[in-house]
Short mmCIF file of C-alpha atoms in Angstrom, two decimals:
data_model
loop_
_atom_site.label_atom_id
_atom_site.label_comp_id
_atom_site.label_asym_id
_atom_site.label_seq_id
_atom_site.Cartn_x
_atom_site.Cartn_y
_atom_site.Cartn_z
CA UNK A 4 0.00 0.00 0.00
CA UNK A 5 1.10 3.52 -0.66
CA UNK A 6 2.01 5.96 2.10
CA UNK A 7 3.44 9.41 2.53
CA UNK A 8 5.52 10.59 5.47
CA UNK A 9 6.19 14.20 6.34
CA UNK A 10 8.58 13.95 9.28
CA UNK A 11 8.26 17.57 10.40
CA UNK A 12 4.94 18.52 11.97
CA UNK A 13 5.90 22.15 12.49
CA UNK A 14 8.76 24.26 11.13
CA UNK A 15 9.58 27.85 11.99
CA UNK A 16 11.84 29.96 9.78
CA UNK A 17 12.70 33.62 9.60
CA UNK A 18 11.55 35.69 6.69
CA UNK A 19 14.19 35.65 3.98
CA UNK A 20 15.65 32.34 5.11
CA UNK A 21 15.71 29.24 2.94
CA UNK A 22 13.20 26.47 3.42
CA UNK A 23 13.14 22.73 2.89
CA UNK A 24 10.13 20.58 3.73
CA UNK A 25 10.69 16.87 3.71
CA UNK A 26 8.50 14.21 2.15
CA UNK A 27 9.10 10.48 1.82
CA UNK A 28 6.79 8.15 0.00
CA UNK A 29 6.20 4.45 -0.36
CA UNK A 30 4.66 3.22 -3.57
CA UNK A 31 5.37 0.15 -5.66
CA UNK A 32 5.05 1.72 -9.08
CA UNK A 33 6.21 4.95 -10.67
CA UNK A 34 4.94 7.67 -8.36
CA UNK A 35 3.02 10.75 -9.30
CA UNK A 36 3.92 13.24 -6.58
CA UNK A 37 2.36 16.51 -5.51
CA UNK A 38 2.79 19.35 -3.08
CA UNK A 39 -0.28 21.31 -2.00
CA UNK A 40 -0.49 24.37 0.24
CA UNK A 41 -3.37 25.28 2.52
CA UNK A 42 -3.38 28.84 3.79
CA UNK A 43 -5.42 29.58 6.91
CA UNK A 44 -9.12 29.30 6.17
CA UNK A 45 -8.50 28.25 2.58
CA UNK A 46 -8.74 25.13 0.46
CA UNK A 47 -5.78 23.30 -1.06
CA UNK A 48 -3.78 24.90 -3.83
CA UNK A 49 -1.52 22.86 -6.06
CA UNK A 50 2.09 24.07 -5.80
CA UNK A 51 3.76 21.61 -8.14
CA UNK A 52 3.75 18.05 -9.37
CA UNK A 53 6.15 15.42 -10.64
CA UNK A 54 5.20 12.75 -13.13
CA UNK A 55 8.39 11.99 -15.05
CA UNK A 56 11.40 13.59 -16.69
CA UNK A 57 13.50 16.26 -15.04
CA UNK A 58 13.68 15.41 -11.35
CA UNK A 59 13.78 19.07 -10.34
CA UNK A 60 10.36 20.62 -10.85
CA UNK A 61 9.40 24.23 -10.57
CA UNK A 62 6.12 25.37 -9.11
CA UNK A 63 4.20 28.49 -8.31
CA UNK A 64 5.23 31.10 -5.75
CA UNK A 65 8.94 30.37 -6.23
CA UNK A 66 8.80 26.81 -4.90
CA UNK A 67 10.66 23.86 -6.34
CA UNK A 68 10.89 20.19 -5.45
CA UNK A 69 13.38 17.47 -6.24
CA UNK A 70 12.44 13.86 -6.82
CA UNK A 71 15.06 11.37 -5.61
CA UNK A 72 14.07 7.84 -6.44
CA UNK A 73 16.97 6.30 -4.49
CA UNK A 74 15.77 8.03 -1.33
CA UNK A 75 12.03 7.81 -2.07
CA UNK A 76 11.86 11.51 -1.39
CA UNK A 77 10.23 14.57 -2.88
CA UNK A 78 11.40 17.51 -0.79
CA UNK A 79 10.01 20.99 -1.28
CA UNK A 80 12.35 23.99 -1.27
CA UNK A 81 12.27 27.74 -1.49
CA UNK A 82 15.41 29.90 -1.41
CA UNK A 83 13.87 32.85 0.42
CA UNK A 84 10.68 32.60 2.44
CA UNK A 85 8.10 35.39 2.55
CA UNK A 86 5.70 36.01 5.43
CA UNK A 87 2.83 35.07 3.11
CA UNK A 88 4.24 31.54 2.83
CA UNK A 89 3.01 30.76 6.34
CA UNK A 90 0.60 27.89 5.77
CA UNK A 91 0.25 24.13 5.98
CA UNK A 92 1.96 22.09 3.30
CA UNK A 93 0.82 18.66 2.22
CA UNK A 94 2.75 16.13 0.18
CA UNK A 95 0.70 13.55 -1.71
CA UNK A 96 1.17 10.55 -3.98
CA UNK A 97 -1.34 9.50 -6.63
CA UNK A 98 -2.02 5.82 -7.02
CA UNK A 99 -3.94 4.00 -9.69
CA UNK A 100 -7.30 2.87 -8.35
CA UNK A 101 -8.37 1.05 -11.49
CA UNK A 102 -8.30 1.81 -15.19
CA UNK A 103 -7.27 5.43 -15.72
CA UNK A 104 -8.52 6.53 -12.30
CA UNK A 105 -6.19 7.87 -9.64
CA UNK A 106 -6.66 8.61 -5.96
CA UNK A 107 -4.42 10.59 -3.62
CA UNK A 108 -2.77 9.59 -0.39
CA UNK A 109 -1.71 12.58 1.71
CA UNK A 110 0.95 13.06 4.31
CA UNK A 111 -0.05 14.52 7.65
CA UNK A 112 1.16 17.96 6.68
CA UNK A 113 3.85 20.39 7.84
CA UNK A 114 2.81 23.66 9.40
CA UNK A 115 5.14 26.50 8.43
CA UNK A 116 5.48 29.54 10.66
CA UNK A 117 7.43 32.53 9.36
CA UNK A 118 8.98 34.94 11.85
CA UNK A 119 9.48 38.56 10.82
CA UNK B 25 -6.72 23.41 -14.10
CA UNK B 26 -10.28 23.73 -12.81
CA UNK B 27 -12.16 26.35 -10.84
CA UNK B 28 -14.24 24.83 -8.08
CA UNK B 29 -16.75 26.50 -5.79
CA UNK B 30 -18.48 25.16 -2.71
CA UNK B 31 -21.56 26.24 -0.82
CA UNK B 32 -21.88 26.99 2.00
CA UNK B 33 -18.39 28.17 2.89
CA UNK B 34 -19.12 27.57 6.55
CA UNK B 35 -22.01 26.66 8.81
CA UNK B 36 -22.88 26.03 12.41
CA UNK B 37 -25.42 23.25 12.91
CA UNK B 38 -27.21 21.55 15.76
CA UNK B 39 -26.64 17.89 16.47
CA UNK B 40 -29.13 15.57 14.85
CA UNK B 41 -29.66 17.77 11.82
CA UNK B 42 -28.31 17.32 8.28
CA UNK B 43 -26.38 19.63 6.00
CA UNK B 44 -25.99 19.41 2.24
CA UNK B 45 -22.82 20.80 0.70
CA UNK B 46 -22.72 21.74 -2.95
CA UNK B 47 -19.73 21.56 -5.26
CA UNK B 48 -19.67 23.22 -8.67
CA UNK B 49 -16.84 23.00 -11.21
CA UNK B 50 -16.33 25.20 -14.26
CA UNK B 51 -15.77 22.34 -16.71
CA UNK B 52 -17.08 18.85 -17.27
CA UNK B 53 -15.20 16.25 -15.28
CA UNK B 54 -15.67 12.54 -14.88
CA UNK B 55 -14.38 12.04 -11.36
CA UNK B 56 -15.17 14.11 -8.31
CA UNK B 57 -14.07 13.37 -4.79
CA UNK B 58 -15.22 14.33 -1.31
CA UNK B 59 -12.73 14.64 1.55
CA UNK B 60 -12.95 15.32 5.27
CA UNK B 61 -10.28 17.24 7.15
CA UNK B 62 -10.77 17.01 10.88
CA UNK B 63 -9.24 19.74 13.05
CA UNK B 64 -5.47 19.66 12.86
CA UNK B 65 -5.49 16.60 10.63
CA UNK B 66 -4.72 15.69 7.05
CA UNK B 67 -7.29 14.92 4.40
CA UNK B 68 -9.25 11.68 4.40
CA UNK B 69 -11.12 10.54 1.32
CA UNK B 70 -14.81 9.94 1.96
CA UNK B 71 -15.96 8.81 -1.46
CA UNK B 72 -15.52 9.05 -5.21
CA UNK B 73 -18.47 10.32 -7.22
CA UNK B 74 -18.71 9.49 -10.90
CA UNK B 75 -21.56 10.83 -12.97
CA UNK B 76 -24.14 8.21 -13.77
CA UNK B 77 -23.12 5.71 -11.13
CA UNK B 78 -23.35 5.21 -7.40
CA UNK B 79 -20.66 6.83 -5.31
CA UNK B 80 -17.87 4.58 -4.07
CA UNK B 81 -17.18 4.94 -0.37
CA UNK B 82 -13.90 4.43 1.45
CA UNK B 83 -13.55 2.20 4.46
CA UNK B 84 -15.20 3.77 7.48
CA UNK B 85 -17.69 5.87 5.51
CA UNK B 86 -21.22 4.78 4.64
CA UNK B 87 -23.90 6.05 2.32
CA UNK B 88 -26.49 6.47 5.07
CA UNK B 89 -24.24 8.95 6.86
CA UNK B 90 -22.78 10.68 3.78
CA UNK B 91 -25.19 10.41 0.84
CA UNK B 92 -23.76 11.84 -2.37
CA UNK B 93 -25.43 12.95 -5.56
CA UNK B 94 -23.78 13.49 -8.94
CA UNK B 95 -26.52 14.61 -11.32
CA UNK B 96 -24.22 15.90 -14.08
CA UNK B 97 -20.57 16.39 -15.04
CA UNK B 98 -20.17 19.75 -13.27
CA UNK B 99 -22.00 19.33 -9.97
CA UNK B 100 -22.12 17.15 -6.87
CA UNK B 101 -23.55 17.30 -3.39
CA UNK B 102 -22.49 15.70 -0.12
CA UNK B 103 -24.94 15.45 2.76
CA UNK B 104 -23.73 15.02 6.31
CA UNK B 105 -26.64 13.30 8.05
CA UNK B 106 -27.69 13.13 11.66
CA UNK B 107 -24.74 15.23 12.67
CA UNK B 108 -22.80 14.99 15.91
CA UNK B 109 -19.98 17.17 17.22
CA UNK B 110 -17.51 14.61 15.84
CA UNK B 111 -18.59 15.65 12.35
CA UNK B 112 -17.09 19.11 12.89
CA UNK B 113 -14.57 19.29 10.07
CA UNK B 114 -13.68 20.92 6.81
CA UNK B 115 -15.30 19.13 3.88
CA UNK B 116 -13.56 19.56 0.54
CA UNK B 117 -14.53 18.48 -2.92
CA UNK B 118 -12.00 17.91 -5.64
CA UNK B 119 -11.96 17.01 -9.30
CA UNK B 120 -9.54 14.86 -11.20
CA UNK B 121 -7.96 15.97 -14.44
CA UNK B 122 -5.86 12.98 -15.36
CA UNK B 123 -3.59 12.22 -12.43
CA UNK B 124 -3.97 15.68 -10.89
CA UNK B 125 -6.64 16.73 -8.41
CA UNK B 126 -7.82 20.28 -7.90
CA UNK B 127 -9.63 21.29 -4.75
CA UNK B 128 -12.45 23.56 -3.82
CA UNK B 129 -12.17 26.11 -1.00
CA UNK B 130 -13.84 23.80 1.52
CA UNK B 131 -16.89 23.99 3.77
CA UNK B 132 -16.16 24.57 7.44
CA UNK B 133 -18.73 22.80 9.57
CA UNK B 134 -19.17 23.19 13.30
CA UNK B 135 -21.70 20.94 15.02
CA UNK B 136 -22.91 21.97 18.46
#
């Protein structure tokens, strides 16, 4: 069965500092990987996704993530954090649920606090 | 991508009552999903709703408690029936475009 682990429940960084959020997955086939962000009181917004090809993927809001098959990881990074990045971040893996249908398994999320 | 709206955005309900949440998408999609996000938790899939067929429920969720309608390719409803305080959660709908899911803004439900 597939699973996603986000080891850090809560991370605090200073504005302007770099950020890395960790995500490890377990899935028997080629993974489709996603990062979503949930700002306070909001729904989930897709930041970026990896299906195949270049293992470094660029997303919105200056985020990027690197897929490392050998480490089963898909860590999210941003070189300089802005106060507006304070939110909860969810890593997810899509798994085939039959035919061309896919479902998502989510990690438990990492809450990011940004200090001024 | 897809633009998804949900109604209501939030509600406060009394135990024992039912609430129906609407989800509207701006394009025709085959698969729609309903999730629950309990306070401080991640997302849990309730069911998958395909147009023209019965919804498929995940383990731990039943149709009597969470009836779902999917009358066309742009709309779905989720009803939370006979509510208790444990049903206080954010309920999100999503749509699948290939392997990618896009989410609505959520409905924040508080049951007293």
